[in-house]
mmCIF file of C-alpha atoms in Angstrom:
data_model
loop_
_atom_site.group_PDB
_atom_site.id
_atom_site.type_symbol
_atom_site.label_atom_id
_atom_site.label_comp_id
_atom_site.label_asym_id
_atom_site.label_seq_id
_atom_site.Cartn_x
_atom_site.Cartn_y
_atom_site.Cartn_z
ATOM 1 C CA MET T 18 33.971 -8.930 11.196
ATOM 2 C CA THR T 19 33.639 -5.356 12.458
ATOM 3 C CA LEU T 20 30.778 -3.068 13.375
ATOM 4 C CA GLN T 21 31.858 -0.841 10.510
ATOM 5 C CA GLN T 22 31.354 -3.666 8.028
ATOM 6 C CA LEU T 23 27.928 -4.367 9.469
ATOM 7 C CA LYS T 24 27.015 -0.682 9.091
ATOM 8 C CA TYR T 25 28.156 -0.870 5.472
ATOM 9 C CA VAL T 26 26.011 -3.869 4.506
ATOM 10 C CA VAL T 27 22.942 -2.456 6.268
ATOM 11 C CA ALA T 28 23.383 0.875 4.473
ATOM 12 C CA VAL T 29 23.696 -0.804 1.071
ATOM 13 C CA ALA T 30 20.616 -2.943 1.757
ATOM 14 C CA ASP T 31 18.609 0.120 2.826
ATOM 15 C CA LYS T 32 19.750 2.386 -0.024
ATOM 16 C CA GLY T 33 19.629 -0.289 -2.725
ATOM 17 C CA THR T 34 22.895 0.639 -4.436
ATOM 18 C CA ILE T 35 26.587 0.922 -3.573
ATOM 19 C CA SER T 36 26.729 4.482 -4.919
ATOM 20 C CA LYS T 37 23.858 5.770 -2.756
ATOM 21 C CA ALA T 38 25.254 4.032 0.325
ATOM 22 C CA SER T 39 28.735 5.451 -0.251
ATOM 23 C CA LYS T 40 27.320 8.989 -0.347
ATOM 24 C CA GLU T 41 25.334 8.342 2.820
ATOM 25 C CA LEU T 42 28.408 6.947 4.605
ATOM 26 C CA PHE T 43 30.948 9.405 3.125
ATOM 27 C CA VAL T 44 33.019 6.435 1.936
ATOM 28 C CA SER T 45 34.386 5.857 -1.558
ATOM 29 C CA GLN T 46 32.651 3.194 -3.618
ATOM 30 C CA PRO T 47 35.791 1.021 -3.992
ATOM 31 C CA SER T 48 36.410 1.085 -0.219
ATOM 32 C CA LEU T 49 32.795 0.170 0.477
ATOM 33 C CA THR T 50 32.820 -2.633 -2.082
ATOM 34 C CA ASN T 51 36.077 -4.080 -0.743
ATOM 35 C CA ALA T 52 34.850 -3.995 2.868
ATOM 36 C CA ILE T 53 31.692 -5.876 1.946
ATOM 37 C CA ARG T 54 33.577 -8.449 -0.110
ATOM 38 C CA GLU T 55 35.966 -9.069 2.766
ATOM 39 C CA LEU T 56 33.009 -9.599 5.089
ATOM 40 C CA GLU T 57 31.368 -11.983 2.633
ATOM 41 C CA LYS T 58 34.621 -13.928 2.304
ATOM 42 C CA GLU T 59 35.064 -14.126 6.080
ATOM 43 C CA MET T 60 31.468 -15.278 6.660
ATOM 44 C CA ASN T 61 31.543 -17.538 3.592
ATOM 45 C CA ILE T 62 28.264 -16.179 2.214
ATOM 46 C CA SER T 63 27.094 -13.858 -0.551
ATOM 47 C CA ILE T 64 25.174 -11.092 1.148
ATOM 48 C CA PHE T 65 24.384 -9.370 -2.140
ATOM 49 C CA ASN T 66 23.770 -10.532 -5.677
ATOM 50 C CA ARG T 67 25.291 -8.193 -8.247
ATOM 51 C CA THR T 68 23.071 -7.722 -11.289
ATOM 52 C CA ASN T 69 22.848 -5.322 -14.207
ATOM 53 C CA LYS T 70 20.050 -3.544 -12.339
ATOM 54 C CA GLY T 71 22.076 -3.045 -9.175
ATOM 55 C CA THR T 72 22.787 -4.732 -5.855
ATOM 56 C CA VAL T 73 20.115 -7.118 -4.558
ATOM 57 C CA VAL T 74 20.121 -8.776 -1.141
ATOM 58 C CA SER T 75 20.444 -12.557 -1.448
ATOM 59 C CA GLN T 76 18.277 -15.015 0.471
ATOM 60 C CA GLU T 77 21.074 -15.816 2.922
ATOM 61 C CA GLY T 78 21.894 -12.113 3.009
ATOM 62 C CA GLU T 79 18.402 -11.359 4.317
ATOM 63 C CA LYS T 80 19.022 -13.673 7.265
ATOM 64 C CA PHE T 81 22.453 -12.150 7.876
ATOM 65 C CA LEU T 82 21.018 -8.623 7.839
ATOM 66 C CA ARG T 83 18.464 -9.491 10.501
ATOM 67 C CA TYR T 84 21.270 -10.351 12.906
ATOM 68 C CA ALA T 85 23.434 -7.440 11.743
ATOM 69 C CA ARG T 86 20.685 -4.946 12.617
ATOM 70 C CA GLN T 87 20.357 -6.480 16.067
ATOM 71 C CA VAL T 88 24.102 -6.278 16.687
ATOM 72 C CA LEU T 89 24.199 -2.624 15.645
ATOM 73 C CA GLU T 90 21.228 -1.816 17.844
ATOM 74 C CA GLN T 91 22.835 -3.504 20.840
ATOM 75 C CA ALA T 92 26.125 -1.710 20.165
ATOM 76 C CA SER T 93 24.262 1.586 20.149
ATOM 77 C CA LEU T 94 22.636 0.729 23.484
ATOM 78 C CA LEU T 95 26.033 -0.118 24.991
ATOM 79 C CA GLU T 96 27.467 3.213 23.903
ATOM 80 C CA SER T 97 24.473 5.036 25.323
ATOM 81 C CA ALA T 98 24.833 3.240 28.646
ATOM 82 C CA PHE T 99 28.580 3.508 29.153
ATOM 83 C CA LYS T 100 29.825 6.424 27.066
ATOM 84 C CA GLY T 101 28.273 9.162 29.136
ATOM 85 C CA ASN T 102 29.856 11.865 27.038
ATOM 86 C CA VAL T 103 28.468 10.480 23.779
ATOM 87 C CA LYS T 104 24.931 11.524 22.961
ATOM 88 C CA GLN T 105 23.272 8.939 20.723
ATOM 89 C CA LYS T 106 20.697 9.957 18.156
ATOM 90 C CA LYS T 107 17.446 8.215 19.029
ATOM 91 C CA SER T 108 15.926 6.095 16.267
ATOM 92 C CA PHE T 109 12.654 4.229 15.914
ATOM 93 C CA CYS T 110 10.606 2.914 12.999
ATOM 94 C CA VAL T 111 7.055 1.578 12.789
ATOM 95 C CA SER T 112 5.303 0.290 9.658
ATOM 96 C CA THR T 113 1.534 0.321 9.497
ATOM 97 C CA GLN T 114 -1.541 -0.001 7.404
ATOM 98 C CA HIS T 115 -3.412 3.294 7.026
ATOM 99 C CA TYR T 116 -4.698 4.094 10.521
ATOM 100 C CA SER T 117 -5.070 7.552 12.055
ATOM 101 C CA PHE T 118 -4.432 6.215 15.573
ATOM 102 C CA ALA T 119 -0.995 5.026 14.435
ATOM 103 C CA VAL T 120 -0.150 8.612 13.454
ATOM 104 C CA ASN T 121 -1.437 10.065 16.733
ATOM 105 C CA ALA T 122 0.629 7.652 18.811
ATOM 106 C CA PHE T 123 3.684 8.487 16.678
ATOM 107 C CA VAL T 124 3.226 12.182 17.492
ATOM 108 C CA ASP T 125 3.148 11.290 21.196
ATOM 109 C CA LEU T 126 6.344 9.286 20.778
ATOM 110 C CA ILE T 127 8.234 12.200 19.242
ATOM 111 C CA LYS T 128 6.984 14.581 21.918
ATOM 112 C CA LYS T 129 8.218 12.138 24.552
ATOM 113 C CA TYR T 130 11.575 11.100 23.068
ATOM 114 C CA GLY T 131 12.394 13.685 20.424
ATOM 115 C CA GLU T 132 15.418 15.728 21.468
ATOM 116 C CA ASP T 133 17.895 17.847 19.528
ATOM 117 C CA GLU T 134 18.704 14.895 17.273
ATOM 118 C CA TYR T 135 16.537 11.928 16.326
ATOM 119 C CA ASP T 136 15.721 9.714 13.372
ATOM 120 C CA PHE T 137 12.140 8.382 13.526
ATOM 121 C CA SER T 138 10.184 6.774 10.690
ATOM 122 C CA LEU T 139 6.462 6.150 10.257
ATOM 123 C CA ARG T 140 5.749 4.041 7.184
ATOM 124 C CA GLU T 141 2.100 3.968 6.098
ATOM 125 C CA THR T 142 2.422 1.341 3.427
ATOM 126 C CA GLU T 143 1.113 -1.824 1.786
ATOM 127 C CA THR T 144 0.303 -4.824 3.954
ATOM 128 C CA TYR T 145 3.080 -6.910 2.409
ATOM 129 C CA GLU T 146 5.604 -4.160 3.135
ATOM 130 C CA VAL T 147 4.482 -3.897 6.779
ATOM 131 C CA ILE T 148 5.134 -7.618 7.253
ATOM 132 C CA ASP T 149 8.399 -7.491 5.311
ATOM 133 C CA ASP T 150 9.707 -4.475 7.249
ATOM 134 C CA VAL T 151 9.207 -6.241 10.593
ATOM 135 C CA ALA T 152 10.537 -9.553 9.263
ATOM 136 C CA LYS T 153 13.736 -7.849 8.055
ATOM 137 C CA MET T 154 13.915 -5.778 11.254
ATOM 138 C CA LYS T 155 13.734 -2.510 9.369
ATOM 139 C CA SER T 156 10.812 -1.638 11.647
ATOM 140 C CA GLU T 157 10.526 -2.607 15.291
ATOM 141 C CA LEU T 158 6.729 -2.729 15.099
ATOM 142 C CA GLY T 159 4.040 -3.270 12.498
ATOM 143 C CA ILE T 160 0.297 -2.613 12.688
ATOM 144 C CA VAL T 161 -2.050 -4.864 10.706
ATOM 145 C CA TYR T 162 -5.441 -6.504 11.107
ATOM 146 C CA LEU T 163 -6.661 -10.089 10.938
ATOM 147 C CA ASN T 164 -10.116 -11.483 10.317
ATOM 148 C CA SER T 165 -11.664 -14.865 9.556
ATOM 149 C CA PHE T 166 -10.796 -14.512 5.861
ATOM 150 C CA ASN T 167 -7.106 -13.578 5.967
ATOM 151 C CA GLU T 168 -6.035 -15.032 9.317
ATOM 152 C CA LYS T 169 -4.996 -18.469 8.070
ATOM 153 C CA ALA T 170 -2.992 -17.157 5.107
ATOM 154 C CA LEU T 171 -1.285 -14.300 6.970
ATOM 155 C CA GLY T 172 -0.745 -16.502 10.027
ATOM 156 C CA LYS T 173 1.401 -18.831 7.933
ATOM 157 C CA ILE T 174 3.426 -15.878 6.682
ATOM 158 C CA PHE T 175 3.896 -14.603 10.240
ATOM 159 C CA LYS T 176 5.067 -18.011 11.401
ATOM 160 C CA SER T 177 7.515 -18.498 8.531
ATOM 161 C CA ASN T 178 9.085 -15.104 9.319
ATOM 162 C CA ASN T 179 9.205 -15.692 13.092
ATOM 163 C CA LEU T 180 6.686 -12.924 13.767
ATOM 164 C CA LYS T 181 4.126 -12.532 16.536
ATOM 165 C CA PHE T 182 0.703 -10.862 16.286
ATOM 166 C CA THR T 183 -0.661 -9.281 19.484
ATOM 167 C CA GLU T 184 -4.234 -8.006 19.348
ATOM 168 C CA LEU T 185 -4.891 -4.375 20.283
ATOM 169 C CA PHE T 186 -8.648 -4.277 19.804
ATOM 170 C CA THR T 187 -11.531 -5.882 17.947
ATOM 171 C CA ALA T 188 -13.832 -3.728 15.826
ATOM 172 C CA ASN T 189 -17.101 -4.343 14.041
ATOM 173 C CA PRO T 190 -17.196 -3.228 10.388
ATOM 174 C CA HIS T 191 -17.943 0.413 9.615
ATOM 175 C CA ILE T 192 -17.796 2.659 6.584
ATOM 176 C CA PHE T 193 -16.293 6.115 6.180
ATOM 177 C CA VAL T 194 -18.309 8.582 4.081
ATOM 178 C CA SER T 195 -18.418 12.349 3.764
ATOM 179 C CA THR T 196 -21.018 14.357 5.664
ATOM 180 C CA SER T 197 -22.580 15.297 2.304
ATOM 181 C CA ASN T 198 -23.162 11.664 1.350
ATOM 182 C CA PRO T 199 -26.875 10.687 1.424
ATOM 183 C CA LEU T 200 -25.945 7.844 3.789
ATOM 184 C CA ALA T 201 -24.266 10.136 6.331
ATOM 185 C CA ASN T 202 -27.282 10.437 8.664
ATOM 186 C CA LYS T 203 -28.078 6.741 8.804
ATOM 187 C CA LYS T 204 -27.513 4.895 12.083
ATOM 188 C CA SER T 205 -26.278 1.889 10.102
ATOM 189 C CA VAL T 206 -26.043 0.764 6.475
ATOM 190 C CA LYS T 207 -26.361 -2.508 4.599
ATOM 191 C CA MET T 208 -24.179 -3.665 1.725
ATOM 192 C CA LYS T 209 -27.035 -3.093 -0.739
ATOM 193 C CA ASP T 210 -27.193 0.585 0.353
ATOM 194 C CA LEU T 211 -23.618 1.043 -0.868
ATOM 195 C CA ALA T 212 -24.152 -0.222 -4.420
ATOM 196 C CA PRO T 213 -24.613 3.215 -6.085
ATOM 197 C CA TYR T 214 -21.431 4.661 -4.590
ATOM 198 C CA PRO T 215 -17.741 4.267 -5.562
ATOM 199 C CA TYR T 216 -15.814 1.881 -3.326
ATOM 200 C CA LEU T 217 -12.391 3.169 -2.273
ATOM 201 C CA SER T 218 -9.592 0.852 -1.169
ATOM 202 C CA TYR T 219 -5.807 0.907 -0.797
ATOM 203 C CA GLU T 220 -3.639 -0.341 -3.640
ATOM 204 C CA GLN T 221 -1.392 -3.233 -2.607
ATOM 205 C CA GLY T 222 1.077 -3.051 -5.496
ATOM 206 C CA GLU T 223 2.483 -6.312 -6.783
ATOM 207 C CA HIS T 224 0.916 -8.123 -3.840
ATOM 208 C CA ASN T 225 -2.678 -7.107 -4.573
ATOM 209 C CA SER T 226 -4.087 -10.359 -3.180
ATOM 210 C CA PHE T 227 -7.401 -10.370 -1.329
ATOM 211 C CA TYR T 228 -5.482 -11.629 1.721
ATOM 212 C CA TYR T 229 -3.388 -8.437 1.794
ATOM 213 C CA SER T 230 -6.361 -6.091 1.492
ATOM 214 C CA GLU T 231 -6.681 -3.464 4.235
ATOM 215 C CA GLU T 232 -10.459 -3.583 3.977
ATOM 216 C CA ILE T 233 -12.613 -6.464 5.150
ATOM 217 C CA PHE T 234 -15.093 -7.999 2.692
ATOM 218 C CA SER T 235 -12.509 -7.462 -0.054
ATOM 219 C CA ILE T 236 -13.953 -10.311 -2.145
ATOM 220 C CA GLU T 237 -17.368 -8.638 -2.409
ATOM 221 C CA GLU T 238 -18.297 -7.736 -5.978
ATOM 222 C CA ARG T 239 -18.675 -3.983 -6.472
ATOM 223 C CA LEU T 240 -19.699 -2.069 -9.580
ATOM 224 C CA LYS T 241 -17.500 0.975 -8.939
ATOM 225 C CA ASN T 242 -13.944 0.504 -7.628
ATOM 226 C CA ILE T 243 -11.202 3.061 -7.039
ATOM 227 C CA ARG T 244 -7.799 2.135 -5.592
ATOM 228 C CA VAL T 245 -5.463 4.687 -4.039
ATOM 229 C CA THR T 246 -2.068 4.644 -2.346
ATOM 230 C CA ASP T 247 -2.426 7.159 0.476
ATOM 231 C CA ARG T 248 -4.928 8.211 3.117
ATOM 232 C CA ALA T 249 -5.208 11.870 2.066
ATOM 233 C CA THR T 250 -6.225 10.929 -1.476
ATOM 234 C CA LEU T 251 -8.758 8.424 -0.193
ATOM 235 C CA PHE T 252 -10.470 11.018 2.012
ATOM 236 C CA ASN T 253 -10.445 13.627 -0.752
ATOM 237 C CA LEU T 254 -12.217 11.157 -3.028
ATOM 238 C CA LEU T 255 -14.681 10.227 -0.301
ATOM 239 C CA ILE T 256 -15.729 13.870 -0.286
ATOM 240 C CA GLY T 257 -15.422 14.672 -3.986
ATOM 241 C CA LEU T 258 -17.112 11.550 -5.350
ATOM 242 C CA ASN T 259 -19.422 10.564 -2.491
ATOM 243 C CA GLY T 260 -17.430 7.365 -2.187
ATOM 244 C CA TYR T 261 -17.021 5.056 0.790
ATOM 245 C CA THR T 262 -14.450 2.738 2.311
ATOM 246 C CA VAL T 263 -14.870 -0.137 4.752
ATOM 247 C CA CYS T 264 -12.941 0.330 7.980
ATOM 248 C CA SER T 265 -12.629 -0.324 11.709
ATOM 249 C CA GLY T 266 -14.663 2.720 12.712
ATOM 250 C CA VAL T 267 -11.810 4.454 14.556
ATOM 251 C CA ILE T 268 -11.899 8.052 13.383
ATOM 252 C CA ASP T 269 -10.015 11.220 14.286
ATOM 253 C CA SER T 270 -11.490 14.468 13.021
ATOM 254 C CA SER T 271 -8.204 16.331 13.555
ATOM 255 C CA LEU T 272 -6.529 14.075 10.974
ATOM 256 C CA ASN T 273 -9.414 12.896 8.811
ATOM 257 C CA GLY T 274 -11.370 16.142 8.835
ATOM 258 C CA GLU T 275 -14.696 17.226 10.298
ATOM 259 C CA ASN T 276 -16.526 16.242 7.096
ATOM 260 C CA ILE T 277 -15.840 12.497 7.386
ATOM 261 C CA VAL T 278 -18.152 10.290 9.452
ATOM 262 C CA SER T 279 -18.079 6.663 10.516
ATOM 263 C CA ILE T 280 -21.233 4.519 10.179
ATOM 264 C CA PRO T 281 -21.725 0.911 11.348
ATOM 265 C CA LEU T 282 -22.022 -1.609 8.512
ATOM 266 C CA ASP T 283 -24.711 -4.207 9.049
ATOM 267 C CA LYS T 284 -22.714 -7.270 8.042
ATOM 268 C CA GLU T 285 -21.176 -10.055 10.095
ATOM 269 C CA GLY T 286 -17.422 -10.000 10.565
ATOM 270 C CA VAL T 287 -14.867 -8.338 12.811
ATOM 271 C CA MET T 288 -11.414 -6.815 12.434
ATOM 272 C CA ARG T 289 -8.740 -7.777 14.963
ATOM 273 C CA VAL T 290 -6.236 -4.934 14.776
ATOM 274 C CA GLY T 291 -2.905 -5.630 16.405
ATOM 275 C CA ILE T 292 0.837 -5.218 16.722
ATOM 276 C CA LEU T 293 3.296 -7.283 14.697
ATOM 277 C CA THR T 294 6.699 -7.938 16.295
ATOM 278 C CA HIS T 295 9.728 -10.113 15.596
ATOM 279 C CA ASN T 296 10.307 -12.884 18.120
ATOM 280 C CA ASP T 297 14.081 -12.296 18.068
ATOM 281 C CA ILE T 298 13.795 -8.657 19.186
ATOM 282 C CA ILE T 299 13.295 -7.433 22.734
ATOM 283 C CA GLN T 300 10.982 -4.437 22.657
ATOM 284 C CA SER T 301 12.714 -1.130 23.261
ATOM 285 C CA GLU T 302 11.444 1.459 25.729
ATOM 286 C CA MET T 303 10.201 3.557 22.808
ATOM 287 C CA ALA T 304 8.296 0.615 21.320
ATOM 288 C CA GLN T 305 6.602 -0.042 24.640
ATOM 289 C CA TYR T 306 5.665 3.619 24.985
ATOM 290 C CA TYR T 307 4.298 3.700 21.432
ATOM 291 C CA ILE T 308 2.114 0.660 22.067
ATOM 292 C CA SER T 309 0.771 2.118 25.311
ATOM 293 C CA SER T 310 0.070 5.415 23.540
ATOM 294 C CA LEU T 311 -2.013 3.651 20.884
ATOM 295 C CA SER T 312 -4.599 2.745 23.509
ATOM 296 C CA LYS T 313 -5.569 6.416 23.869
ATOM 297 C CA TYR T 314 -6.720 6.619 20.275
ATOM 298 C CA ILE T 315 -8.507 3.367 19.544
ATOM 299 C CA ASN T 316 -11.977 4.086 20.865
ATOM 300 C CA VAL T 317 -14.353 2.708 18.254
ATOM 301 C CA GLU T 318 -17.453 4.796 17.667
#
């Protein structure tokens, strides 16, 4: 087994096909295929299942890839420490639900560690994908929330994937609305006040379970529902349709706009927003800095 082979299998897993990985690695497809097959033979496992639709990571391959990513990361650290003449490209990835404070902290991270060359990723994505990215070690950190409704179900998923949830802050429920919304000047709102307005939430794809919802009180019946996939669309619809979304109350006018306001929602329940990490990974310096930077942006109004 060589580091080169490990780089090959990780690239194929990330790109999804042999052809895309070969272009990324500047290696011919036959050479890449042979190297992976030799590794599979040596380790006596099938890392990938070959299907008509492409190359799919097997169940045992997922476990192998977790360790492969760790080995490659440690190898990179060794080169950085002892090959003084070799400048390593810094890399870091965080997956998160749709939070403005996650973006702000990411900007701080790049300002701190971004040099001539770097490869950083911020994935605002579905809840399932956040968990999966950290479980498969594609991302060093994840940002999700727990509450009394989803904690038991998600806690089991965390445990089965050897993940740890560390609370950042607890927030009472709020809503986001536009400044032109008739509710905008209220000091607080009740659920019945929201009935005439469209409810906006984030689409969770194939895993659109209530437990994966990014919004608390997801099981509440609402007459008007709109699901979106990104934060910009959600805020545009808040303004254009006088809609609302249920949230933590953390707002940043520089990202969300001056015409979005946060209003307390008069309903029992709290959101425990926190960091998701893998128990088999020691946090890097960049991960620690990112977490510390988050604290600057999580003041709840």
